[in-house]
mmCIF file of C-alpha atoms and ligand atoms in Angstrom:
data_model
loop_
_atom_site.group_PDB
_atom_site.id
_atom_site.type_symbol
_atom_site.label_atom_id
_atom_site.label_comp_id
_atom_site.label_asym_id
_atom_site.label_seq_id
_atom_site.Cartn_x
_atom_site.Cartn_y
_atom_site.Cartn_z
ATOM 1 C CA MET A 1 -163.466 -126.352 -111.209
ATOM 2 C CA LYS A 2 -161.211 -127.601 -108.466
ATOM 3 C CA ARG A 3 -157.461 -127.826 -108.773
ATOM 4 C CA THR A 4 -156.318 -131.413 -109.317
ATOM 5 C CA ILE A 5 -152.983 -133.125 -108.762
ATOM 6 C CA ARG A 6 -152.317 -132.769 -112.499
ATOM 7 C CA ASP A 7 -152.186 -128.992 -111.935
ATOM 8 C CA LEU A 8 -149.412 -129.317 -109.347
ATOM 9 C CA ALA A 9 -145.899 -128.581 -110.571
ATOM 10 C CA ASP A 10 -142.584 -129.519 -108.952
ATOM 11 C CA LEU A 11 -143.666 -132.345 -106.713
ATOM 12 C CA GLU A 12 -140.197 -133.840 -106.636
ATOM 13 C CA GLY A 13 -138.976 -134.335 -103.073
ATOM 14 C CA LYS A 14 -142.029 -132.652 -101.513
ATOM 15 C CA VAL A 15 -144.032 -134.290 -98.748
ATOM 16 C CA VAL A 16 -147.611 -134.553 -100.022
ATOM 17 C CA LEU A 17 -150.269 -135.289 -97.410
ATOM 18 C CA LEU A 18 -152.844 -137.417 -99.190
ATOM 19 C CA ARG A 19 -156.259 -138.101 -97.621
ATOM 20 C CA GLU A 20 -157.726 -141.362 -98.896
ATOM 21 C CA ASP A 21 -160.839 -143.263 -97.868
ATOM 22 C CA PHE A 22 -159.553 -146.682 -96.840
ATOM 23 C CA ASN A 23 -162.635 -147.362 -94.760
ATOM 24 C CA VAL A 24 -162.871 -151.003 -95.862
ATOM 25 C CA PRO A 25 -164.625 -153.959 -94.207
ATOM 26 C CA LEU A 26 -162.251 -156.270 -92.279
ATOM 27 C CA ASP A 27 -162.955 -159.705 -90.808
ATOM 28 C CA ASP A 28 -161.808 -160.717 -87.305
ATOM 29 C CA ALA A 29 -158.454 -161.880 -88.647
ATOM 30 C CA GLY A 30 -157.836 -158.524 -90.319
ATOM 31 C CA LYS A 31 -158.550 -159.789 -93.837
ATOM 32 C CA ILE A 32 -159.896 -157.095 -96.140
ATOM 33 C CA LEU A 33 -163.309 -158.258 -97.393
ATOM 34 C CA ASP A 34 -163.697 -155.675 -100.143
ATOM 35 C CA THR A 35 -160.661 -153.864 -101.552
ATOM 36 C CA THR A 36 -162.560 -151.669 -104.064
ATOM 37 C CA ARG A 37 -161.898 -148.408 -102.253
ATOM 38 C CA ILE A 38 -158.160 -149.089 -102.053
ATOM 39 C CA VAL A 39 -157.896 -150.242 -105.664
ATOM 40 C CA ASN A 40 -159.707 -147.083 -106.817
ATOM 41 C CA ALA A 41 -157.199 -144.921 -104.932
ATOM 42 C CA ILE A 42 -154.137 -146.495 -106.567
ATOM 43 C CA PRO A 43 -153.968 -144.161 -109.624
ATOM 44 C CA THR A 44 -153.652 -141.077 -107.397
ATOM 45 C CA ILE A 45 -151.001 -142.650 -105.166
ATOM 46 C CA GLN A 46 -149.049 -143.988 -108.151
ATOM 47 C CA TYR A 47 -149.259 -140.608 -109.932
ATOM 48 C CA LEU A 48 -147.797 -138.754 -106.932
ATOM 49 C CA SER A 49 -145.114 -141.396 -106.479
ATOM 50 C CA ASP A 50 -144.198 -141.289 -110.187
ATOM 51 C CA LYS A 51 -143.797 -137.498 -109.854
ATOM 52 C CA LYS A 52 -141.253 -138.280 -107.106
ATOM 53 C CA ALA A 53 -143.261 -136.812 -104.224
ATOM 54 C CA LYS A 54 -142.989 -138.317 -100.745
ATOM 55 C CA VAL A 55 -146.549 -139.523 -100.276
ATOM 56 C CA VAL A 56 -147.877 -139.550 -96.695
ATOM 57 C CA ILE A 57 -151.367 -141.036 -96.598
ATOM 58 C CA LEU A 58 -154.085 -140.293 -94.041
ATOM 59 C CA SER A 59 -157.282 -142.313 -93.693
ATOM 60 C CA HIS A 60 -159.909 -143.436 -91.224
ATOM 61 C CA LEU A 61 -161.396 -146.890 -90.763
ATOM 62 C CA GLY A 62 -164.689 -147.518 -88.977
ATOM 63 C CA ARG A 63 -165.819 -145.639 -85.917
ATOM 64 C CA PRO A 64 -163.278 -146.489 -83.200
ATOM 65 C CA LYS A 65 -163.453 -145.067 -79.696
ATOM 66 C CA GLY A 66 -159.772 -144.395 -79.110
ATOM 67 C CA TYR A 67 -157.249 -147.041 -80.178
ATOM 68 C CA GLU A 68 -158.765 -150.365 -81.342
ATOM 69 C CA ILE A 69 -156.460 -152.923 -82.890
ATOM 70 C CA ARG A 70 -159.301 -154.235 -85.085
ATOM 71 C CA LYS A 71 -159.604 -150.827 -86.722
ATOM 72 C CA SER A 72 -155.898 -150.551 -87.517
ATOM 73 C CA LEU A 73 -154.928 -149.633 -91.093
ATOM 74 C CA TRP A 74 -152.038 -152.109 -90.996
ATOM 75 C CA PRO A 75 -153.822 -154.626 -93.310
ATOM 76 C CA VAL A 76 -154.281 -151.808 -95.834
ATOM 77 C CA ALA A 77 -150.539 -151.068 -95.745
ATOM 78 C CA MET A 78 -149.853 -154.744 -96.483
ATOM 79 C CA PHE A 79 -152.251 -154.629 -99.430
ATOM 80 C CA LEU A 80 -150.653 -151.437 -100.786
ATOM 81 C CA THR A 81 -147.223 -153.067 -100.604
ATOM 82 C CA LYS A 82 -148.473 -155.678 -103.068
ATOM 83 C CA LYS A 83 -150.289 -153.255 -105.376
ATOM 84 C CA LEU A 84 -147.862 -150.340 -105.683
ATOM 85 C CA LYS A 85 -144.628 -150.322 -107.600
ATOM 86 C CA CYS A 86 -142.929 -148.161 -104.975
ATOM 87 C CA ASN A 87 -141.688 -148.594 -101.426
ATOM 88 C CA VAL A 88 -144.520 -148.605 -98.816
ATOM 89 C CA THR A 89 -144.130 -148.275 -95.047
ATOM 90 C CA PHE A 90 -146.563 -147.906 -92.145
ATOM 91 C CA SER A 91 -146.529 -145.752 -89.042
ATOM 92 C CA ASN A 92 -148.329 -146.853 -85.852
ATOM 93 C CA SER A 93 -149.068 -143.265 -84.974
ATOM 94 C CA VAL A 94 -150.304 -140.204 -86.826
ATOM 95 C CA LEU A 95 -148.318 -137.635 -84.849
ATOM 96 C CA GLY A 96 -145.093 -137.659 -82.867
ATOM 97 C CA PRO A 97 -141.499 -138.900 -83.173
ATOM 98 C CA GLU A 98 -142.253 -142.164 -85.049
ATOM 99 C CA VAL A 99 -143.966 -140.323 -87.906
ATOM 100 C CA GLU A 100 -141.345 -137.604 -88.057
ATOM 101 C CA GLU A 101 -138.560 -140.139 -88.185
ATOM 102 C CA ARG A 102 -140.263 -142.224 -90.853
ATOM 103 C CA ILE A 103 -140.888 -139.154 -93.005
ATOM 104 C CA SER A 104 -137.252 -138.067 -92.656
ATOM 105 C CA MET A 105 -136.198 -141.516 -93.879
ATOM 106 C CA MET A 106 -138.393 -141.405 -97.013
ATOM 107 C CA ASP A 107 -136.858 -141.318 -100.479
ATOM 108 C CA ASN A 108 -138.547 -139.507 -103.356
ATOM 109 C CA GLY A 109 -141.466 -141.605 -104.627
ATOM 110 C CA ASP A 110 -141.905 -143.526 -101.357
ATOM 111 C CA VAL A 111 -145.289 -144.019 -99.700
ATOM 112 C CA LEU A 112 -145.972 -143.889 -95.960
ATOM 113 C CA LEU A 113 -149.397 -144.851 -94.599
ATOM 114 C CA LEU A 114 -150.245 -143.433 -91.183
ATOM 115 C CA GLU A 115 -152.478 -145.207 -88.652
ATOM 116 C CA ASN A 116 -156.245 -144.550 -88.412
ATOM 117 C CA VAL A 117 -156.822 -140.802 -87.880
ATOM 118 C CA ARG A 118 -159.993 -141.589 -85.943
ATOM 119 C CA PHE A 119 -157.870 -142.974 -83.108
ATOM 120 C CA TYR A 120 -157.479 -139.265 -82.305
ATOM 121 C CA GLU A 121 -160.361 -137.377 -80.756
ATOM 122 C CA GLY A 122 -159.707 -134.197 -82.737
ATOM 123 C CA GLU A 123 -160.445 -135.896 -86.071
ATOM 124 C CA THR A 124 -164.248 -135.986 -86.094
ATOM 125 C CA THR A 125 -164.597 -132.768 -84.088
ATOM 126 C CA CYS A 126 -162.357 -131.054 -86.659
ATOM 127 C CA ASP A 127 -160.151 -129.706 -83.881
ATOM 128 C CA MET A 128 -157.979 -127.120 -85.635
ATOM 129 C CA LYS A 129 -155.100 -127.746 -83.236
ATOM 130 C CA PHE A 130 -155.013 -131.374 -84.393
ATOM 131 C CA ALA A 131 -155.419 -130.247 -88.012
ATOM 132 C CA LYS A 132 -152.454 -127.898 -87.594
ATOM 133 C CA GLU A 133 -150.269 -130.722 -86.296
ATOM 134 C CA LEU A 134 -151.288 -132.875 -89.260
ATOM 135 C CA ALA A 135 -150.626 -130.021 -91.672
ATOM 136 C CA SER A 136 -147.124 -129.533 -90.244
ATOM 137 C CA LEU A 137 -146.174 -132.986 -91.618
ATOM 138 C CA GLY A 138 -146.421 -131.937 -95.277
ATOM 139 C CA LYS A 139 -146.122 -129.156 -97.843
ATOM 140 C CA ILE A 140 -149.198 -129.864 -99.953
ATOM 141 C CA PHE A 141 -152.556 -131.460 -99.135
ATOM 142 C CA VAL A 142 -154.450 -133.671 -101.580
ATOM 143 C CA ASN A 143 -158.007 -134.812 -100.891
ATOM 144 C CA ASP A 144 -158.973 -138.014 -102.697
ATOM 145 C CA ALA A 145 -161.375 -139.330 -100.052
ATOM 146 C CA PHE A 146 -164.777 -138.940 -101.679
ATOM 147 C CA GLY A 147 -166.587 -141.342 -99.322
ATOM 148 C CA VAL A 148 -166.073 -139.041 -96.339
ATOM 149 C CA ALA A 149 -166.205 -135.660 -98.119
ATOM 150 C CA HIS A 150 -169.666 -134.915 -96.694
ATOM 151 C CA ARG A 151 -168.054 -134.679 -93.250
ATOM 152 C CA GLN A 152 -165.919 -131.802 -91.987
ATOM 153 C CA ASN A 153 -163.147 -133.683 -90.226
ATOM 154 C CA ALA A 154 -159.637 -132.515 -89.311
ATOM 155 C CA SER A 155 -157.842 -134.684 -91.881
ATOM 156 C CA ASN A 156 -160.034 -133.840 -94.877
ATOM 157 C CA TYR A 157 -161.376 -130.368 -94.118
ATOM 158 C CA GLY A 158 -159.239 -128.791 -91.390
ATOM 159 C CA VAL A 159 -155.913 -129.577 -93.103
ATOM 160 C CA ALA A 160 -157.195 -128.247 -96.419
ATOM 161 C CA ARG A 161 -157.653 -124.845 -94.800
ATOM 162 C CA LEU A 162 -153.992 -124.780 -93.763
ATOM 163 C CA LEU A 163 -152.041 -126.010 -96.810
ATOM 164 C CA PRO A 164 -151.905 -125.428 -100.574
ATOM 165 C CA ASN A 165 -154.210 -128.141 -101.894
ATOM 166 C CA ALA A 166 -155.800 -130.080 -104.731
ATOM 167 C CA ILE A 167 -158.123 -133.011 -105.323
ATOM 168 C CA GLY A 168 -156.952 -136.480 -106.376
ATOM 169 C CA LEU A 169 -157.878 -138.441 -109.484
ATOM 170 C CA LEU A 170 -160.573 -140.530 -107.775
ATOM 171 C CA MET A 171 -162.212 -137.440 -106.297
ATOM 172 C CA GLU A 172 -162.118 -135.794 -109.722
ATOM 173 C CA LYS A 173 -163.769 -138.817 -111.311
ATOM 174 C CA GLU A 174 -166.503 -138.970 -108.670
ATOM 175 C CA ILE A 175 -167.246 -135.256 -109.127
ATOM 176 C CA ASN A 176 -167.395 -135.541 -112.927
ATOM 177 C CA GLU A 177 -169.527 -138.685 -112.976
ATOM 178 C CA LEU A 178 -171.997 -137.591 -110.322
ATOM 179 C CA SER A 179 -172.333 -134.047 -111.690
ATOM 180 C CA GLN A 180 -173.263 -135.620 -115.015
ATOM 181 C CA VAL A 181 -176.040 -137.655 -113.361
ATOM 182 C CA MET A 182 -177.947 -134.541 -112.382
ATOM 183 C CA GLU A 183 -176.827 -131.974 -114.951
ATOM 184 C CA SER A 184 -177.256 -133.675 -118.293
ATOM 185 C CA PRO A 185 -179.042 -136.991 -117.870
ATOM 186 C CA LYS A 186 -179.821 -139.049 -120.934
ATOM 187 C CA LYS A 187 -183.603 -139.413 -121.108
ATOM 188 C CA PRO A 188 -185.570 -141.124 -119.815
ATOM 189 C CA PHE A 189 -183.733 -140.869 -116.518
ATOM 190 C CA VAL A 190 -184.822 -143.617 -114.128
ATOM 191 C CA ALA A 191 -183.923 -143.346 -110.429
ATOM 192 C CA VAL A 192 -184.093 -146.634 -108.537
ATOM 193 C CA ILE A 193 -184.134 -146.116 -104.778
ATOM 194 C CA GLY A 194 -184.353 -148.826 -102.150
ATOM 195 C CA GLY A 195 -182.756 -149.945 -98.938
ATOM 196 C CA ALA A 196 -183.720 -148.629 -95.552
ATOM 197 C CA LYS A 197 -183.146 -145.246 -93.895
ATOM 198 C CA VAL A 198 -186.062 -143.325 -95.429
ATOM 199 C CA ASP A 199 -185.199 -140.304 -93.316
ATOM 200 C CA THR A 200 -181.767 -139.913 -94.936
ATOM 201 C CA LYS A 201 -183.102 -140.472 -98.457
ATOM 202 C CA VAL A 202 -186.175 -138.231 -98.603
ATOM 203 C CA LYS A 203 -184.299 -135.133 -99.717
ATOM 204 C CA ILE A 204 -182.764 -136.940 -102.626
ATOM 205 C CA LEU A 205 -186.190 -138.294 -103.621
ATOM 206 C CA ASN A 206 -187.546 -134.769 -103.944
ATOM 207 C CA LYS A 207 -184.499 -133.902 -106.033
ATOM 208 C CA PHE A 208 -185.180 -136.874 -108.316
ATOM 209 C CA ILE A 209 -188.754 -135.715 -108.787
ATOM 210 C CA ASP A 210 -187.195 -132.587 -110.221
ATOM 211 C CA LYS A 211 -184.480 -134.238 -112.363
ATOM 212 C CA ALA A 212 -185.620 -137.787 -113.186
ATOM 213 C CA ASP A 213 -188.488 -139.023 -115.353
ATOM 214 C CA VAL A 214 -189.287 -142.191 -113.422
ATOM 215 C CA ILE A 215 -188.745 -142.844 -109.708
ATOM 216 C CA ILE A 216 -188.778 -146.466 -108.600
ATOM 217 C CA ILE A 217 -189.029 -147.173 -104.892
ATOM 218 C CA GLY A 218 -188.312 -150.642 -103.504
ATOM 219 C CA GLY A 219 -186.720 -152.182 -100.431
ATOM 220 C CA ALA A 220 -187.779 -151.433 -96.893
ATOM 221 C CA MET A 221 -188.416 -147.811 -97.917
ATOM 222 C CA ALA A 222 -191.377 -148.809 -100.025
ATOM 223 C CA TYR A 223 -193.470 -149.842 -97.012
ATOM 224 C CA THR A 224 -193.565 -146.322 -95.608
ATOM 225 C CA PHE A 225 -194.940 -145.146 -98.957
ATOM 226 C CA LEU A 226 -197.431 -148.009 -99.184
ATOM 227 C CA GLN A 227 -198.599 -147.341 -95.628
ATOM 228 C CA ALA A 228 -198.983 -143.651 -96.465
ATOM 229 C CA LYS A 229 -201.240 -144.705 -99.372
ATOM 230 C CA GLY A 230 -203.340 -146.743 -96.955
ATOM 231 C CA LYS A 231 -202.220 -150.150 -98.242
ATOM 232 C CA GLY A 232 -201.941 -153.086 -95.840
ATOM 233 C CA ILE A 233 -198.292 -153.755 -95.126
ATOM 234 C CA GLY A 234 -198.570 -156.207 -92.218
ATOM 235 C CA ALA A 235 -195.571 -156.080 -89.921
ATOM 236 C CA SER A 236 -193.135 -154.711 -92.556
ATOM 237 C CA ILE A 237 -190.645 -152.000 -91.579
ATOM 238 C CA VAL A 238 -192.228 -148.550 -91.422
ATOM 239 C CA TYR A 239 -190.688 -145.210 -90.548
ATOM 240 C CA PRO A 240 -193.697 -143.491 -88.924
ATOM 241 C CA GLU A 241 -191.908 -140.131 -88.722
ATOM 242 C CA SER A 242 -191.495 -140.196 -92.517
ATOM 243 C CA LEU A 243 -195.155 -140.924 -93.415
ATOM 244 C CA ASP A 244 -195.982 -137.254 -94.014
ATOM 245 C CA ILE A 245 -192.890 -136.767 -96.161
ATOM 246 C CA ALA A 246 -193.762 -139.884 -98.156
ATOM 247 C CA ARG A 247 -197.212 -138.364 -98.853
ATOM 248 C CA GLU A 248 -195.577 -135.097 -99.850
ATOM 249 C CA ILE A 249 -193.172 -136.873 -102.233
ATOM 250 C CA MET A 250 -196.020 -138.773 -103.911
ATOM 251 C CA PHE A 251 -197.985 -135.518 -104.203
ATOM 252 C CA ASN A 252 -194.978 -133.703 -105.718
ATOM 253 C CA ALA A 253 -194.439 -136.498 -108.218
ATOM 254 C CA LYS A 254 -198.055 -136.234 -109.347
ATOM 255 C CA GLU A 255 -197.941 -132.428 -109.557
ATOM 256 C CA ASN A 256 -194.816 -132.609 -111.711
ATOM 257 C CA GLY A 257 -196.139 -135.384 -113.927
ATOM 258 C CA LYS A 258 -193.399 -137.803 -112.865
ATOM 259 C CA LYS A 259 -193.948 -141.536 -112.703
ATOM 260 C CA LEU A 260 -193.411 -142.909 -109.178
ATOM 261 C CA LEU A 261 -193.566 -146.692 -108.978
ATOM 262 C CA LEU A 262 -194.044 -148.779 -105.832
ATOM 263 C CA PRO A 263 -194.025 -152.581 -105.405
ATOM 264 C CA ILE A 264 -197.237 -154.372 -106.389
ATOM 265 C CA ASP A 265 -196.330 -157.737 -104.877
ATOM 266 C CA HIS A 266 -193.932 -158.983 -102.252
ATOM 267 C CA VAL A 267 -191.918 -161.866 -100.911
ATOM 268 C CA CYS A 268 -192.884 -162.161 -97.264
ATOM 269 C CA ALA A 269 -192.220 -164.241 -94.213
ATOM 270 C CA ARG A 270 -194.095 -164.533 -90.950
ATOM 271 C CA ALA A 271 -192.631 -162.158 -88.426
ATOM 272 C CA ARG A 272 -192.306 -164.810 -85.739
ATOM 273 C CA ASP A 273 -191.572 -167.840 -87.929
ATOM 274 C CA LYS A 274 -188.019 -168.925 -87.322
ATOM 275 C CA LYS A 275 -187.942 -170.878 -90.575
ATOM 276 C CA GLN A 276 -188.710 -167.713 -92.531
ATOM 277 C CA LYS A 277 -190.571 -169.504 -95.304
ATOM 278 C CA ALA A 278 -190.785 -167.084 -98.216
ATOM 279 C CA ILE A 279 -194.319 -166.468 -99.529
ATOM 280 C CA THR A 280 -195.164 -164.415 -102.598
ATOM 281 C CA THR A 281 -198.260 -162.282 -102.214
ATOM 282 C CA ASP A 282 -200.099 -159.212 -103.503
ATOM 283 C CA LYS A 283 -201.471 -158.391 -100.082
ATOM 284 C CA ILE A 284 -199.452 -158.531 -96.891
ATOM 285 C CA VAL A 285 -201.451 -159.877 -93.960
ATOM 286 C CA GLU A 286 -201.188 -158.881 -90.314
ATOM 287 C CA ASP A 287 -198.204 -160.828 -89.050
ATOM 288 C CA MET A 288 -196.250 -160.932 -92.316
ATOM 289 C CA VAL A 289 -193.162 -158.875 -93.173
ATOM 290 C CA GLY A 290 -192.239 -157.841 -96.710
ATOM 291 C CA TYR A 291 -188.567 -158.675 -97.232
ATOM 292 C CA ASP A 292 -188.302 -158.471 -101.018
ATOM 293 C CA ILE A 293 -190.196 -157.347 -104.099
ATOM 294 C CA GLY A 294 -192.292 -160.007 -105.877
ATOM 295 C CA PRO A 295 -192.213 -161.233 -109.510
ATOM 296 C CA LYS A 296 -194.857 -158.802 -110.837
ATOM 297 C CA THR A 297 -192.913 -155.918 -109.331
ATOM 298 C CA ILE A 298 -189.672 -157.187 -110.851
ATOM 299 C CA GLU A 299 -191.399 -157.154 -114.236
ATOM 300 C CA LEU A 300 -192.891 -153.697 -113.705
ATOM 301 C CA PHE A 301 -189.586 -152.171 -112.602
ATOM 302 C CA SER A 302 -187.515 -154.007 -115.244
ATOM 303 C CA LYS A 303 -189.677 -152.623 -118.056
ATOM 304 C CA GLU A 304 -188.846 -149.058 -117.028
ATOM 305 C CA ILE A 305 -185.167 -149.937 -116.636
ATOM 306 C CA GLU A 306 -185.086 -151.522 -120.096
ATOM 307 C CA ASN A 307 -186.257 -148.271 -121.719
ATOM 308 C CA ALA A 308 -184.072 -145.948 -119.683
ATOM 309 C CA GLY A 309 -181.401 -143.634 -121.098
ATOM 310 C CA GLN A 310 -179.771 -143.191 -117.719
ATOM 311 C CA ILE A 311 -180.158 -145.012 -114.430
ATOM 312 C CA PHE A 312 -179.079 -144.062 -110.950
ATOM 313 C CA TRP A 313 -179.426 -146.851 -108.404
ATOM 314 C CA ASN A 314 -179.130 -146.592 -104.639
ATOM 315 C CA GLY A 315 -180.444 -149.106 -102.122
ATOM 316 C CA PRO A 316 -181.206 -152.843 -102.474
ATOM 317 C CA MET A 317 -184.729 -154.004 -103.348
ATOM 318 C CA GLY A 318 -184.936 -156.310 -100.349
ATOM 319 C CA MET A 319 -183.027 -157.958 -97.542
ATOM 320 C CA TYR A 320 -180.479 -159.241 -100.066
ATOM 321 C CA GLU A 321 -178.036 -160.495 -97.414
ATOM 322 C CA ASN A 322 -180.403 -163.460 -96.968
ATOM 323 C CA ALA A 323 -180.454 -165.575 -100.164
ATOM 324 C CA LYS A 324 -184.224 -166.140 -99.761
ATOM 325 C CA PHE A 325 -184.810 -162.437 -100.219
ATOM 326 C CA ARG A 326 -182.144 -161.682 -102.808
ATOM 327 C CA LYS A 327 -184.037 -162.303 -106.021
ATOM 328 C CA GLY A 328 -185.541 -158.826 -106.308
ATOM 329 C CA THR A 329 -182.181 -157.103 -105.904
ATOM 330 C CA ALA A 330 -180.484 -159.631 -108.211
ATOM 331 C CA LYS A 331 -183.084 -159.259 -110.993
ATOM 332 C CA ILE A 332 -183.110 -155.464 -110.827
ATOM 333 C CA ALA A 333 -179.292 -155.374 -110.778
ATOM 334 C CA GLN A 334 -179.288 -157.694 -113.792
ATOM 335 C CA ALA A 335 -181.836 -155.506 -115.592
ATOM 336 C CA ILE A 336 -179.668 -152.436 -114.976
ATOM 337 C CA ALA A 337 -176.581 -154.338 -116.158
ATOM 338 C CA ASN A 338 -178.389 -155.469 -119.346
ATOM 339 C CA SER A 339 -179.920 -152.117 -120.221
ATOM 340 C CA LYS A 340 -178.263 -149.810 -122.721
ATOM 341 C CA ALA A 341 -178.717 -146.945 -120.286
ATOM 342 C CA TYR A 342 -175.779 -145.164 -118.686
ATOM 343 C CA SER A 343 -175.812 -146.741 -115.227
ATOM 344 C CA VAL A 344 -174.455 -145.230 -112.035
ATOM 345 C CA VAL A 345 -174.599 -147.087 -108.717
ATOM 346 C CA GLY A 346 -173.946 -145.584 -105.282
ATOM 347 C CA GLY A 347 -174.432 -146.710 -101.681
ATOM 348 C CA GLY A 348 -172.541 -149.126 -99.451
ATOM 349 C CA ASP A 349 -175.053 -151.972 -99.582
ATOM 350 C CA SER A 350 -176.047 -151.446 -103.220
ATOM 351 C CA VAL A 351 -172.415 -151.664 -104.311
ATOM 352 C CA ALA A 352 -171.866 -154.697 -102.060
ATOM 353 C CA ALA A 353 -174.885 -156.348 -103.750
ATOM 354 C CA VAL A 354 -173.521 -155.546 -107.234
ATOM 355 C CA ASN A 355 -170.171 -157.087 -106.284
ATOM 356 C CA LEU A 356 -171.829 -160.115 -104.689
ATOM 357 C CA LEU A 357 -173.679 -160.683 -107.977
ATOM 358 C CA ASN A 358 -170.502 -160.151 -110.015
ATOM 359 C CA LEU A 359 -172.080 -157.360 -112.036
ATOM 360 C CA GLY A 360 -169.568 -154.639 -111.267
ATOM 361 C CA SER A 361 -168.030 -154.618 -114.725
ATOM 362 C CA LYS A 362 -171.488 -154.218 -116.337
ATOM 363 C CA MET A 363 -172.185 -150.894 -114.628
ATOM 364 C CA ASN A 364 -170.931 -147.673 -116.202
ATOM 365 C CA TYR A 365 -169.917 -146.130 -112.920
ATOM 366 C CA ILE A 366 -169.763 -147.308 -109.324
ATOM 367 C CA SER A 367 -169.346 -144.581 -106.746
ATOM 368 C CA THR A 368 -167.136 -145.238 -103.722
ATOM 369 C CA GLY A 369 -169.463 -143.170 -101.554
ATOM 370 C CA GLY A 370 -172.662 -143.999 -99.697
ATOM 371 C CA GLY A 371 -173.904 -141.013 -97.728
ATOM 372 C CA ALA A 372 -171.433 -138.825 -99.638
ATOM 373 C CA THR A 373 -172.874 -139.881 -103.006
ATOM 374 C CA LEU A 374 -176.434 -138.978 -102.025
ATOM 375 C CA LYS A 375 -175.342 -135.695 -100.430
ATOM 376 C CA PHE A 376 -173.365 -134.801 -103.563
ATOM 377 C CA LEU A 377 -176.362 -135.472 -105.822
ATOM 378 C CA GLU A 378 -178.504 -133.409 -103.474
ATOM 379 C CA ASN A 379 -176.242 -130.357 -103.272
ATOM 380 C CA GLY A 380 -173.880 -130.561 -106.251
ATOM 381 C CA SER A 381 -170.836 -130.440 -103.969
ATOM 382 C CA LEU A 382 -169.585 -131.416 -100.502
ATOM 383 C CA PRO A 383 -167.832 -129.440 -97.722
ATOM 384 C CA ALA A 384 -164.452 -131.188 -98.036
ATOM 385 C CA ILE A 385 -164.502 -130.506 -101.801
ATOM 386 C CA GLU A 386 -165.648 -126.891 -101.435
ATOM 387 C CA VAL A 387 -162.642 -126.093 -99.243
ATOM 388 C CA ILE A 388 -160.190 -127.017 -102.050
ATOM 389 C CA GLN A 389 -158.728 -124.242 -104.227
ATOM 390 C CA GLU A 390 -160.203 -123.498 -107.623
ATOM 391 C CA LYS A 391 -158.182 -124.314 -110.710
ATOM 392 C CA ILE A 392 -156.342 -121.270 -112.070
ATOM 393 C CA LEU A 393 -157.406 -121.043 -115.689
HETATM 394 P P1 ADP B 1 -177.263 -148.393 -99.220
HETATM 395 O O1 ADP B 1 -176.163 -148.749 -98.262
HETATM 396 O O2 ADP B 1 -177.068 -149.009 -100.563
HETATM 397 O O3 ADP B 1 -177.538 -146.931 -99.268
HETATM 398 P P2 ADP B 1 -179.234 -148.900 -97.184
HETATM 399 O O4 ADP B 1 -178.165 -148.900 -96.164
HETATM 400 O O5 ADP B 1 -180.195 -147.774 -97.181
HETATM 401 O O6 ADP B 1 -178.607 -149.084 -98.648
HETATM 402 O O7 ADP B 1 -180.125 -150.221 -97.029
HETATM 403 C C1 ADP B 1 -179.589 -151.509 -97.065
HETATM 404 C C2 ADP B 1 -180.265 -152.403 -96.059
HETATM 405 O O8 ADP B 1 -181.669 -152.422 -96.243
HETATM 406 C C3 ADP B 1 -179.803 -153.831 -96.213
HETATM 407 O O9 ADP B 1 -179.209 -154.250 -95.010
HETATM 408 C C4 ADP B 1 -181.097 -154.607 -96.489
HETATM 409 O O10 ADP B 1 -181.152 -155.877 -95.854
HETATM 410 C C5 ADP B 1 -182.149 -153.713 -95.930
HETATM 411 N N1 ADP B 1 -183.452 -153.944 -96.541
HETATM 412 C C6 ADP B 1 -183.832 -153.717 -97.793
HETATM 413 N N2 ADP B 1 -185.103 -154.070 -97.988
HETATM 414 C C7 ADP B 1 -185.564 -154.547 -96.805
HETATM 415 C C8 ADP B 1 -186.817 -155.062 -96.356
HETATM 416 N N3 ADP B 1 -187.865 -155.158 -97.162
HETATM 417 N N4 ADP B 1 -186.913 -155.429 -95.063
HETATM 418 C C9 ADP B 1 -185.863 -155.321 -94.231
HETATM 419 N N5 ADP B 1 -184.648 -154.847 -94.600
HETATM 420 C C10 ADP B 1 -184.506 -154.457 -95.865
HETATM 421 MG MG1 MG B 2 -176.045 -149.099 -96.118
#
């Protein structure tokens, strides 16, 4: 078990470097479109502030190439000012005289958010010289950034190697919840996987064949599996390089006596039709694209969800961003929300869909990670967690 901030004594007056994941979507005017990740980080920040530490927060936002004003963390600082009970300031740089001066001016319990660490080249390359400069700002390092813990960056991995460290309360919660998913699932355990990116999700599918009882595959992913089975899929999205793996996964499921369900009908539109008229069909013809699961599939999938003891859901059932192709995702999300099963949702788009449908409060746990969530389920840990000290028992 990893050391947590609750195991840290004597925080009063100490500069704690806290890595959070404030990688939130912003509109052109800098308005935060989804504040979930920030809200979930508040307990850790407030805890450290209440213990009278000087809390210096590091985060990234997006994938900037050098400085980009649209990827500034300034809007996050404004939001924190409203949400926290303590004094919050912002530094335009991560290193140098401005930061040093701002830290020297901090009172116990104050919070200072530093600008986007990805404005610095050394961040994603995990340059240890950059990590050392970051580490020199504080006395203790706390990693609470679950969403990026699958990456070895300077501010979440490099710094941890240089300072006494611990995980934050959000990180602890993510670890506990997601460990539970794989280690002691309530039966039957139903895994619902959709979305795109078959290549990044195949490993986790094989893992679910091992741990789950039923594997449901929807979304764009399903067409690679249907193609591999020799079904007509028209012009739907296929990942040709994943066809062999799809065959292997279906074979493994059969060998292990696990139920693997694929869509049996679809909501389609003509590939070239600008009006995108939605048509429900069992068979997809030549120039049609499957954009959502059909009503028979919704029924088939919902029945399994209804009887589940535990559900893990990642990936929308269709192109939910377009209201014409949202029904599948909405109905499956509703079925998961209604079921008595312990429900865990992970994945950027899946969580966005749950929030769009206002079903967040009906899920038992919503992970703040996307790639990190899947990688954690796959391996049982992540590099930026591994590097943290064990709890002394
Ligand atoms: P998550 O972020 O939850 O892991 P992904 O990123 O893998 O999910 O996939 C989400 C994307 O997949 C969405 O943009 C959605 O529109 C798209 N998608 C899902 N089903 C289809 C489909 N049948 N055709 C085209 N795009 C699809
Ligand atoms: Mg996504």
